[in-house]
Amino acid sequence: TKGFQVAIDGPASAGKSTVAKLVAQKFGYIYCDTGAMYRAVTLAALQQKIDLNDQVKVAAIAENLPLRFETGDPQQVWLGDQNVTQLIRTNEVAQNVSTVAAIPAVRQAMVKMQREIASQNNIVMDGRDIGTTVLPQAPVKIFMVASAHERARRRYLDNQARGIATQSIEELQKAIELRDQKDSTRKVSPLVQAADAIRLDTTALTIDEVVNEIIKKVKDN
Ligand code: C5P
């Protein structure tokens, strides 16, 4: 039987994953971070020193990706026997992931995996094209946005809280805007709000307020 689906899309660092995890927890649904999947392909290609413009080689990696998610807080991401939970969050991966995610055959392989995961579970899935492409029938679709400055500020505070060396807010904002621009202008499944998605501007909202808003939408269904 097909499960219930909540699709959460939006630009980089809008708080999608934080909120998606909490909504999933509330209902006992699975949480699927599709950005982590594109990041894992990117990391594997970088580790194997593949030219990221070589679409055939990058696609081959995506099609044979030994990717595994392990429940935990935070959720652990594995590539074969390598724990890549931290490695997929580096600047190097962030700077290259949009190039990899624009390759049609890479997207095809990821979307297939994502639909398989969704077919077996009640799920909250976050990404860029969940409501438009991966799960177009999802009964609840949210498009989360916030000003680029606010998103950079949140990322900065988050980095500090985690004790990671962080770029300045201005540098983070530039990187975020560049990634959004690449994701919004690619040919296949660009970052765009689905016609039937609810737009949530979180610039002035707390995490709890956003989570409660989405919980209401799920309960209404
Ligand atoms: O969500 P996150 O910021 O981790 O996503 C990293 C990148 O993966 C995005 O900038 C985008 O290039 C790609 N992505 C995508 N489609 C998705 C999820 C992520 O193209 N559904």
Short mmCIF file of C-alpha atoms and ligand atoms in Angstrom, two decimals, residues 8-13 16-17 33-39 42 88-89 93-94 96-102 107 111 114 125-130 134 155 179-180 182-183 186 188-191, ligand 1:
data_model
loop_
_atom_site.label_atom_id
_atom_site.label_comp_id
_atom_site.label_asym_id
_atom_site.label_seq_id
_atom_site.Cartn_x
_atom_site.Cartn_y
_atom_site.Cartn_z
CA ILE A 8 8.91 19.97 1.16
CA ASP A 9 10.83 21.98 -1.43
CA GLY A 10 12.61 25.30 -1.50
CA PRO A 11 15.95 27.05 -1.94
CA ALA A 12 19.17 26.27 -0.07
CA SER A 13 19.26 26.65 3.71
CA LYS A 16 13.67 22.33 5.06
CA SER A 17 15.52 19.43 6.66
CA ASP A 33 16.80 14.03 2.65
CA THR A 34 17.16 14.00 -1.14
CA GLY A 35 19.85 16.70 -1.05
CA ALA A 36 22.05 14.21 0.83
CA MET A 37 21.67 11.85 -2.13
CA TYR A 38 22.92 14.39 -4.68
CA ARG A 39 25.68 15.33 -2.26
CA THR A 42 29.08 14.47 -5.83
CA ILE A 88 28.85 15.43 2.23
CA ARG A 89 28.54 18.79 4.08
CA VAL A 93 30.70 19.29 -2.10
CA ALA A 94 28.37 22.29 -1.74
CA ASN A 96 29.96 21.20 -6.94
CA VAL A 97 26.64 19.57 -6.18
CA SER A 98 24.56 21.80 -8.49
CA THR A 99 26.70 20.76 -11.46
CA VAL A 100 26.15 17.09 -10.67
CA ALA A 101 22.43 17.58 -9.94
CA ALA A 102 21.92 19.17 -13.36
CA ARG A 107 18.43 12.89 -11.66
CA VAL A 111 14.28 10.00 -8.62
CA GLN A 114 13.37 8.28 -4.08
CA MET A 125 10.73 14.12 1.67
CA ASP A 126 12.64 17.34 1.20
CA GLY A 127 14.50 18.69 -1.82
CA ARG A 128 13.98 20.88 -4.87
CA ASP A 129 11.72 18.86 -7.20
CA ILE A 130 9.73 16.64 -4.86
CA VAL A 134 9.33 13.00 -7.63
CA ARG A 155 23.57 28.79 8.33
CA ARG A 179 23.56 27.55 -5.77
CA ASP A 180 19.92 28.72 -5.99
CA LYS A 182 22.13 27.17 -10.73
CA ASP A 183 19.33 25.02 -9.32
CA ARG A 186 18.86 24.01 -15.02
CA VAL A 188 15.68 19.22 -15.95
CA SER A 189 13.45 19.62 -12.87
CA PRO A 190 14.61 23.07 -11.85
CA LEU A 191 13.86 24.50 -8.44
O1 C5P B 1 19.11 20.21 0.18
P1 C5P B 1 20.59 20.42 -0.06
O2 C5P B 1 20.99 21.86 0.06
O3 C5P B 1 21.44 19.51 0.75
O4 C5P B 1 20.79 20.00 -1.59
C1 C5P B 1 22.05 20.05 -2.19
C2 C5P B 1 21.91 20.22 -3.70
O5 C5P B 1 21.38 19.04 -4.26
C3 C5P B 1 21.01 21.34 -4.19
O6 C5P B 1 21.66 22.59 -4.23
C4 C5P B 1 20.63 20.84 -5.58
O7 C5P B 1 21.65 21.13 -6.52
C5 C5P B 1 20.58 19.35 -5.39
N1 C5P B 1 19.22 18.84 -5.18
C6 C5P B 1 18.41 18.67 -6.27
N2 C5P B 1 17.19 18.10 -6.15
C7 C5P B 1 16.74 17.70 -4.94
C8 C5P B 1 17.55 17.90 -3.79
C9 C5P B 1 18.78 18.50 -3.95
O8 C5P B 1 18.79 19.03 -7.38
N3 C5P B 1 15.55 17.12 -4.83
#
